[in-house]
CSV table of C-alpha atoms in Angstrom, one decimal:
chain,number,residue,atom,x,y,z
F,24,MET,CA,7.4,24.4,-12.1
F,25,LEU,CA,6.4,27.9,-11.1
F,26,PHE,CA,10.1,28.7,-10.6
F,27,LEU,CA,10.8,27.9,-14.2
F,28,LEU,CA,7.8,29.7,-15.5
F,29,ALA,CA,8.8,32.8,-13.5
F,30,LEU,CA,12.3,32.7,-14.8
F,31,LEU,CA,11.1,32.3,-18.4
F,32,SER,CA,8.7,35.2,-18.0
F,33,THR,CA,11.5,37.4,-16.7
F,34,LEU,CA,13.7,36.5,-19.6
F,35,HIS,CA,11.0,37.3,-22.1
F,36,LEU,CA,10.0,40.7,-20.5
F,37,HIS,CA,13.5,42.1,-20.0
F,38,HIS,CA,15.3,40.8,-23.1
F,39,HIS,CA,13.6,41.3,-26.5
F,40,GLN,CA,15.6,38.3,-27.9
F,41,ALA,CA,13.7,35.9,-25.6
F,42,LEU,CA,10.8,34.5,-27.6
F,43,GLY,CA,8.7,32.5,-25.1
F,44,TYR,CA,6.0,31.7,-27.6
F,45,ASN,CA,3.9,29.8,-25.0
F,46,VAL,CA,3.8,32.9,-22.7
F,47,ASP,CA,1.3,35.6,-23.4
F,48,ASP,CA,2.8,38.8,-22.0
F,49,LYS,CA,0.4,41.1,-24.0
F,50,HIS,CA,-2.8,40.1,-22.2
F,51,PRO,CA,-1.8,39.2,-18.7
F,52,LYS,CA,-4.4,38.7,-15.9
F,53,ILE,CA,-3.2,40.7,-12.9
F,54,PHE,CA,-4.2,39.7,-9.4
F,55,SER,CA,-3.9,42.2,-6.6
F,56,SER,CA,-5.4,43.1,-3.2
F,57,GLU,CA,-5.6,46.6,-1.7
F,58,ALA,CA,-5.7,45.0,1.7
F,59,ALA,CA,-2.3,43.4,1.0
F,60,ALA,CA,-0.7,46.6,-0.4
F,61,GLY,CA,2.7,47.9,0.8
F,62,LYS,CA,5.2,45.5,2.3
F,63,SER,CA,2.9,42.5,2.5
F,64,TYR,CA,5.0,40.4,0.0
F,65,PHE,CA,1.7,39.6,-1.8
F,66,GLY,CA,2.6,36.8,-4.3
F,67,TYR,CA,5.5,35.4,-2.3
F,68,SER,CA,3.9,32.0,-2.8
F,69,VAL,CA,1.1,30.9,-5.1
F,70,ALA,CA,-0.9,27.7,-5.8
F,71,LEU,CA,-3.3,27.4,-8.7
F,72,TYR,CA,-6.2,24.9,-8.7
F,73,ALA,CA,-7.8,24.5,-12.1
F,74,GLY,CA,-11.1,22.9,-11.3
F,75,GLY,CA,-13.6,24.3,-13.7
F,76,GLU,CA,-16.1,26.5,-11.9
F,77,ASP,CA,-14.2,25.8,-8.6
F,78,SER,CA,-10.9,27.1,-10.0
F,79,VAL,CA,-9.0,29.3,-7.6
F,80,LEU,CA,-5.6,31.0,-7.3
F,81,LEU,CA,-4.2,31.0,-3.7
F,82,VAL,CA,-1.7,33.8,-3.0
F,83,GLY,CA,0.5,34.1,0.1
F,84,ALA,CA,1.3,37.5,1.6
F,85,PRO,CA,3.6,36.5,4.5
F,86,ARG,CA,4.1,40.0,5.8
F,87,ALA,CA,0.5,41.2,5.6
F,88,ASN,CA,-1.6,42.4,8.5
F,89,SER,CA,-4.7,40.2,8.7
F,90,SER,CA,-8.2,41.6,8.8
F,91,PHE,CA,-9.1,38.6,11.0
F,92,PHE,CA,-6.4,39.4,13.6
F,93,PRO,CA,-6.3,43.2,14.0
F,94,GLY,CA,-4.3,43.0,17.2
F,95,VAL,CA,-1.4,40.9,15.7
F,96,PHE,CA,1.5,42.6,13.8
F,97,GLU,CA,2.1,41.1,10.4
F,98,PRO,CA,1.1,37.5,11.0
F,99,GLY,CA,0.8,36.9,7.2
F,100,ALA,CA,-2.3,36.1,5.2
F,101,VAL,CA,-3.5,33.9,2.4
F,102,TYR,CA,-5.8,35.3,-0.4
F,103,ARG,CA,-8.3,33.4,-2.6
F,104,CYS,CA,-8.3,35.0,-6.0
F,105,SER,CA,-10.9,34.3,-8.7
F,106,PRO,CA,-9.3,33.5,-12.1
F,107,ALA,CA,-12.6,34.7,-13.7
F,108,ASN,CA,-12.6,38.3,-12.5
F,109,GLY,CA,-9.2,38.7,-10.7
F,110,SER,CA,-10.7,39.7,-7.3
F,111,CYS,CA,-8.9,38.5,-4.2
F,112,LYS,CA,-10.3,38.0,-0.7
F,113,GLU,CA,-8.4,37.0,2.5
F,114,TRP,CA,-9.0,33.4,3.5
F,115,LEU,CA,-9.4,32.5,7.2
F,116,ILE,CA,-7.2,29.4,7.2
F,117,ASP,CA,-6.2,29.8,10.9
F,118,VAL,CA,-9.2,29.6,13.1
F,119,SER,CA,-7.4,29.5,16.5
F,120,GLY,CA,-7.7,33.2,17.1
F,121,GLY,CA,-5.3,36.1,17.2
F,122,LYS,CA,-4.4,36.4,20.9
F,123,PRO,CA,-1.3,34.6,22.3
F,124,ALA,CA,-3.4,31.5,23.1
F,125,ALA,CA,-2.0,29.0,25.6
F,126,LEU,CA,-0.6,25.8,24.3
F,127,SER,CA,-0.3,24.4,27.8
F,128,SER,CA,-0.1,25.8,31.3
F,129,PHE,CA,3.5,27.0,30.7
F,130,GLU,CA,3.6,27.8,26.9
F,131,ARG,CA,1.7,30.1,24.5
F,132,GLN,CA,1.8,30.8,20.8
F,133,VAL,CA,2.9,34.1,19.3
F,134,LYS,CA,1.7,34.9,15.8
F,135,ASP,CA,3.3,38.3,15.3
F,136,GLY,CA,5.6,38.0,12.3
F,137,SER,CA,4.8,34.3,11.7
F,138,TRP,CA,4.8,34.6,7.9
F,139,LEU,CA,1.7,32.7,7.2
F,140,GLY,CA,1.6,32.0,3.5
F,141,ALA,CA,5.4,31.9,3.0
F,142,SER,CA,5.0,28.5,1.5
F,143,MET,CA,2.2,26.4,0.2
F,144,ASP,CA,1.6,23.4,-2.0
F,145,LEU,CA,-1.5,21.9,-3.6
F,146,ARG,CA,-2.5,18.3,-4.1
F,147,VAL,CA,-5.0,17.5,-6.8
F,148,PRO,CA,-6.7,14.1,-6.3
F,149,GLN,CA,-6.0,11.4,-8.8
F,150,GLU,CA,-8.7,10.1,-11.2
F,151,ASP,CA,-9.7,7.1,-9.0
F,152,GLU,CA,-10.1,9.3,-5.8
F,153,SER,CA,-13.3,10.9,-4.6
F,154,THR,CA,-11.7,13.4,-2.3
F,155,GLU,CA,-11.3,17.0,-3.1
F,156,ALA,CA,-8.1,18.9,-3.7
F,157,ARG,CA,-6.2,19.9,-0.6
F,158,VAL,CA,-3.6,22.6,0.2
F,159,ALA,CA,-0.9,22.8,2.8
F,160,ILE,CA,0.0,26.3,3.9
F,161,CYS,CA,2.8,27.2,6.3
F,162,ALA,CA,3.9,29.9,8.7
F,163,PRO,CA,7.6,29.1,9.3
F,164,ARG,CA,8.2,32.0,11.7
F,165,TRP,CA,5.4,31.0,14.1
F,166,LYS,CA,6.8,31.1,17.6
F,167,LYS,CA,6.2,29.3,20.9
F,168,GLU,CA,6.9,31.3,24.1
F,169,THR,CA,7.5,29.9,27.5
F,170,LEU,CA,5.6,31.5,30.5
F,171,TYR,CA,8.2,30.6,33.1
F,172,ALA,CA,11.4,32.4,33.9
F,173,PRO,CA,13.6,32.9,32.0
F,174,LYS,CA,11.1,33.5,29.2
F,175,ARG,CA,12.2,32.2,25.9
F,176,SER,CA,10.8,32.2,22.3
F,177,TYR,CA,11.3,29.4,19.9
F,178,MET,CA,10.7,29.8,16.2
F,179,ASN,CA,9.4,26.3,15.5
F,180,GLY,CA,7.1,27.0,12.6
F,181,MET,CA,3.5,25.8,12.0
F,182,CYS,CA,1.5,24.6,9.0
F,183,PHE,CA,-2.2,24.1,8.1
F,184,SER,CA,-4.0,21.9,5.7
F,185,SER,CA,-7.5,22.4,4.2
F,186,GLY,CA,-9.7,21.4,1.4
F,187,VAL,CA,-9.5,24.0,-1.4
F,188,SER,CA,-13.3,24.3,-1.3
F,189,ARG,CA,-13.2,25.5,2.3
F,190,ARG,CA,-16.0,23.0,3.2
F,191,GLY,CA,-14.0,21.4,6.0
F,192,THR,CA,-12.2,22.8,9.0
F,193,SER,CA,-8.5,23.4,8.6
F,194,ARG,CA,-6.0,21.3,10.5
F,195,ARG,CA,-2.9,22.7,12.1
F,196,TYR,CA,0.5,21.2,12.7
F,197,PHE,CA,3.4,22.3,14.9
F,198,PRO,CA,5.5,19.1,14.9
F,199,LEU,CA,8.7,20.6,16.4
F,200,SER,CA,7.3,22.4,19.4
F,201,LYS,CA,7.9,19.8,22.1
F,202,THR,CA,9.8,21.4,25.0
F,203,ALA,CA,12.5,18.7,25.3
F,204,SER,CA,13.6,19.1,21.6
F,205,GLN,CA,14.2,22.9,21.6
F,206,THR,CA,17.9,22.8,22.6
F,207,VAL,CA,20.6,20.2,22.7
F,208,SER,CA,23.8,19.9,24.9
F,209,LEU,CA,26.9,18.9,23.1
F,210,MET,CA,30.3,17.5,24.2
F,211,ASP,CA,31.7,21.1,24.5
F,212,GLY,CA,29.3,21.8,27.3
F,213,ASN,CA,27.3,24.3,25.5
F,214,ASN,CA,23.6,24.3,24.6
F,215,TYR,CA,22.6,24.8,20.9
F,216,TYR,CA,19.2,25.1,19.1
F,217,ASP,CA,17.9,21.8,17.9
F,218,HIS,CA,14.3,22.5,17.0
F,219,GLY,CA,14.2,25.9,18.7
F,220,MET,CA,14.9,27.8,15.5
F,221,ALA,CA,13.8,25.1,13.0
F,222,GLU,CA,11.3,27.2,10.9
F,223,ALA,CA,9.4,24.1,9.9
F,224,GLY,CA,7.4,24.8,6.8
F,225,PHE,CA,10.0,27.1,5.2
F,226,SER,CA,9.3,24.8,2.3
F,227,VAL,CA,6.4,22.3,1.9
F,228,HIS,CA,5.6,19.6,-0.6
F,229,TRP,CA,2.6,17.4,-1.0
F,230,PRO,CA,3.3,14.5,-3.3
F,231,THR,CA,0.7,13.6,-5.9
F,232,ASN,CA,0.6,10.0,-4.9
F,233,SER,CA,0.1,10.6,-1.2
F,234,ARG,CA,-3.4,11.6,0.2
F,235,LEU,CA,-2.4,11.6,3.9
F,236,GLN,CA,1.2,12.7,3.9
F,237,PHE,CA,3.2,15.8,3.0
F,238,ALA,CA,6.7,16.9,3.7
F,239,LEU,CA,8.2,20.0,5.3
F,240,GLY,CA,11.6,21.6,5.2
F,241,ALA,CA,13.0,23.0,8.4
F,242,PRO,CA,16.4,24.7,7.5
F,243,GLY,CA,17.0,26.0,11.0
F,244,ALA,CA,16.8,22.7,12.7
F,245,ALA,CA,19.8,20.9,14.2
F,246,ILE,CA,22.0,24.0,14.7
F,247,TRP,CA,20.9,25.2,11.2
F,248,SER,CA,22.1,22.0,9.6
F,249,GLY,CA,18.4,21.8,8.6
F,250,SER,CA,16.0,18.9,8.4
F,251,SER,CA,13.1,17.4,6.5
F,252,LEU,CA,10.1,15.8,8.1
F,253,LEU,CA,7.1,13.9,7.0
F,254,LEU,CA,3.6,14.6,8.4
F,255,THR,CA,0.9,11.9,8.3
F,256,GLU,CA,-2.7,12.7,9.1
F,257,LYS,CA,-3.9,10.0,11.4
F,258,LEU,CA,-7.7,10.7,11.2
F,259,TRP,CA,-8.6,11.9,7.7
F,260,ASP,CA,-12.2,13.0,8.6
F,261,SER,CA,-11.3,14.7,11.9
F,262,ALA,CA,-10.8,18.4,12.5
F,263,THR,CA,-8.5,17.8,15.4
F,264,ASP,CA,-4.7,18.3,15.3
F,265,ASN,CA,-4.2,14.6,15.2
F,266,PHE,CA,-1.1,13.8,13.2
F,267,GLU,CA,2.2,11.9,13.3
F,268,ALA,CA,5.5,13.4,12.4
F,269,THR,CA,8.5,11.4,11.1
F,270,ILE,CA,11.5,13.4,12.2
F,271,PRO,CA,14.9,12.0,11.1
F,272,LYS,CA,18.0,12.2,13.1
F,273,ILE,CA,20.3,14.9,11.7
F,274,LEU,CA,22.6,15.7,14.6
F,275,GLY,CA,25.5,13.2,14.4
F,276,ASP,CA,24.9,12.4,10.7
F,277,ALA,CA,28.2,13.2,9.1
F,278,ARG,CA,26.5,14.0,5.7
F,279,PHE,CA,25.2,17.2,7.2
F,280,GLU,CA,27.1,20.2,8.7
F,281,ARG,CA,26.1,23.2,10.7
F,282,SER,CA,24.5,26.0,8.6
F,283,ASP,CA,23.8,23.8,5.6
F,284,TYR,CA,20.1,24.9,5.6
F,285,PHE,CA,19.0,21.4,4.5
F,286,GLY,CA,15.3,21.6,3.7
F,287,TYR,CA,15.4,25.1,2.1
F,288,ALA,CA,13.5,23.6,-0.8
F,289,ILE,CA,11.8,20.2,-1.2
F,290,THR,CA,10.1,18.1,-3.9
F,291,SER,CA,9.6,14.5,-4.8
F,292,GLY,CA,9.5,12.2,-7.8
F,293,GLN,CA,10.0,8.8,-9.3
F,294,PHE,CA,13.6,9.6,-10.3
F,295,TYR,CA,15.0,6.1,-10.8
F,296,GLU,CA,12.4,3.4,-10.8
F,297,PRO,CA,8.7,3.7,-11.7
F,298,GLY,CA,6.7,3.4,-8.5
F,299,GLU,CA,9.6,4.3,-6.2
F,300,VAL,CA,8.9,7.8,-4.8
F,301,LEU,CA,12.0,9.6,-3.5
F,302,TYR,CA,12.2,13.0,-1.9
F,303,ALA,CA,14.8,15.7,-2.8
F,304,ALA,CA,15.7,18.6,-0.6
F,305,GLY,CA,18.2,21.4,-1.1
F,306,ALA,CA,21.0,22.5,1.3
F,307,PRO,CA,22.2,25.6,-0.5
F,308,ARG,CA,24.9,26.5,2.1
F,309,SER,CA,26.4,23.0,2.2
F,310,SER,CA,29.9,22.2,0.8
F,311,ARG,CA,31.2,25.6,1.8
F,312,THR,CA,28.3,27.4,0.1
F,313,ARG,CA,28.5,25.4,-3.2
F,314,GLY,CA,25.3,23.7,-2.2
F,315,LYS,CA,24.0,20.2,-2.3
F,316,VAL,CA,20.7,18.4,-3.1
F,317,PHE,CA,20.0,15.2,-1.2
F,318,VAL,CA,17.7,12.5,-2.8
F,319,TYR,CA,16.3,10.3,0.0
F,320,GLN,CA,13.6,8.3,1.6
F,321,PHE,CA,12.2,8.9,5.1
F,322,PRO,CA,13.1,6.3,7.7
F,323,SER,CA,10.4,3.9,8.9
F,324,HIS,CA,11.3,4.7,12.5
F,325,LYS,CA,11.6,7.9,14.4
F,326,ASN,CA,14.9,9.4,15.3
F,327,THR,CA,16.8,7.4,12.7
F,328,GLN,CA,18.9,8.8,9.8
F,329,LEU,CA,17.5,9.5,6.4
F,330,LEU,CA,18.0,6.8,3.7
F,331,VAL,CA,20.0,8.9,1.3
F,332,LYS,CA,20.0,7.5,-2.3
F,333,ASP,CA,22.1,10.2,-4.0
F,334,ILE,CA,23.8,13.5,-3.3
F,335,LEU,CA,24.1,16.1,-6.1
F,336,ASP,CA,26.7,18.9,-5.7
F,337,GLY,CA,26.8,22.5,-6.8
F,338,GLU,CA,29.7,23.8,-8.8
F,339,GLN,CA,30.4,27.4,-7.7
F,340,TYR,CA,30.9,29.0,-4.4
F,341,GLY,CA,27.8,30.9,-3.2
F,342,GLU,CA,25.5,30.0,-6.1
F,343,TYR,CA,22.8,28.7,-3.7
F,344,PHE,CA,22.5,25.4,-5.6
F,345,GLY,CA,19.3,23.7,-4.3
F,346,SER,CA,17.4,26.8,-3.2
F,347,ALA,CA,14.7,26.0,-5.7
F,348,LEU,CA,13.5,22.6,-6.8
F,349,THR,CA,10.9,21.0,-9.0
F,350,ALA,CA,10.4,17.6,-10.7
F,351,CYS,CA,8.7,16.5,-13.9
F,352,ASP,CA,9.2,13.9,-16.7
F,353,VAL,CA,10.8,16.1,-19.4
F,354,ASN,CA,11.8,13.3,-21.8
F,355,SER,CA,8.7,11.1,-21.4
F,356,ASP,CA,10.6,8.0,-20.2
F,357,GLY,CA,8.2,7.4,-17.3
F,358,ARG,CA,10.7,8.7,-14.7
F,359,ASP,CA,10.7,12.1,-13.2
F,360,ASP,CA,13.6,14.5,-13.8
F,361,LEU,CA,15.0,16.8,-11.2
F,362,ILE,CA,15.3,20.6,-11.9
F,363,ILE,CA,17.5,22.5,-9.6
F,364,GLY,CA,17.9,26.3,-9.3
F,365,ALA,CA,21.1,28.1,-8.4
F,366,PRO,CA,20.0,31.8,-8.5
F,367,LEU,CA,23.3,33.3,-7.5
F,368,TRP,CA,25.5,31.4,-10.0
F,369,SER,CA,27.6,34.1,-11.6
F,370,ARG,CA,29.8,34.7,-14.6
F,371,LEU,CA,29.4,38.5,-14.5
F,372,SER,CA,26.6,39.5,-12.1
F,373,ASP,CA,24.6,36.7,-10.5
F,374,GLU,CA,22.9,35.6,-13.7
F,375,GLY,CA,21.7,32.4,-12.1
F,376,ARG,CA,21.7,28.9,-13.5
F,377,VAL,CA,19.2,26.0,-13.9
F,378,TYR,CA,20.5,22.5,-13.6
F,379,ALA,CA,18.4,19.7,-15.2
F,380,TYR,CA,19.2,16.1,-14.0
F,381,VAL,CA,17.5,14.0,-16.7
F,382,SER,CA,17.0,10.3,-16.3
F,383,GLN,CA,18.5,7.9,-18.7
F,384,GLY,CA,17.1,4.5,-17.7
F,385,SER,CA,18.3,4.0,-14.1
F,386,GLN,CA,21.1,6.6,-14.6
F,387,LYS,CA,21.2,10.3,-14.4
F,388,SER,CA,22.9,12.7,-16.9
F,389,ILE,CA,23.3,16.4,-16.3
F,390,HIS,CA,22.3,19.2,-18.7
F,391,THR,CA,23.0,22.7,-17.4
F,392,TYR,CA,21.6,25.9,-18.9
F,393,ALA,CA,23.0,29.3,-17.8
F,394,VAL,CA,21.9,32.8,-18.3
F,395,SER,CA,24.6,35.3,-18.9
F,396,GLU,CA,25.4,38.5,-20.9
F,397,ASP,CA,26.8,36.5,-23.8
F,398,PHE,CA,24.4,33.6,-23.8
F,399,CYS,CA,21.8,33.1,-26.4
F,400,LEU,CA,18.6,34.0,-24.5
F,401,HIS,CA,16.4,32.7,-27.4
F,402,TYR,CA,17.9,29.2,-26.9
F,403,MET,CA,17.5,29.5,-23.2
F,404,SER,CA,13.8,30.3,-23.4
F,405,LEU,CA,13.1,27.4,-25.7
F,406,GLN,CA,14.9,25.0,-23.4
F,407,LEU,CA,12.9,26.2,-20.4
F,408,HIS,CA,9.7,25.8,-22.4
F,409,TYR,CA,10.7,22.2,-23.1
F,410,TYR,CA,11.2,21.5,-19.4
F,411,VAL,CA,8.0,23.1,-18.3
F,412,THR,CA,5.7,21.3,-20.8
């Protein structure tokens, strides 16, 4: 929903016709950090927890230099900001240290340029749960480097999870770092990257109905066909890196092609039947850059194909259909509706478009709303308000 809110705010600020009556642009609360000034990309990702006195705004700055790791170049940082006074302080989510620590006798991690805070998602416990809110935060450019000749670096990506209160120790996940999965040999006799440039955590989504599982997008996996994987914490009360990853088989699946970037964005919802949770992930370069969004379930066994329920297609070359996703029940029918961003859709100059796939019983009907020079921006803002609320 933050994508829609940001778009609505932009319309209201830059075009006087856009009357977003639910957005107060005269009394904004501005969050900033001197430590994250310059090229830090402060605000690249955000997660807001509204928990009364424990409320906090988490802000990602994926190109920031960290005060905790002074010897590392731009590892990225996450800041905890107080909604009460607007102050922001860096949060030590990664407790493994800043040096290139050994992962094994022949591998080490490299945190320079890892883009910690590039993506994050927050899960608030449901009313019948006694656990606290948790957040998943990712560094998709985290690298593993081999210590034997010839030395190689693999951009696998890494993520962390932690309680919002910071009372527990954070847990870390690097599910695509196994040596055997970095490259793959194909029939043409050449080696290609499988998980070696996966960038796991480029997108992350923690479903509201799942306490122990969250999903990652890895658009660089499988020769940049992309992938989506499901992480399950095996020991909830443990601070170890004990998790299980469901990694579907993408190579050899005819529904995916090289350079699709599947997993660029990810969400979930009960799109068709109440109680049936499905995932949706974008592949913005699929279909000759028209883009696609896949609606699917994860397989119950490792290294098997995704259970694809539906495929939604973009309409225009290069519009990047599926690069932003969210889900919410916009028509109060008890089923979630899928909102898809296509920021480079163009009539005149990359105005962008939002596609809303709204449920009608077990069917889906499409409503599209476009921003262009001759479009009624007032109408657009009201429609976006409807979808956000």
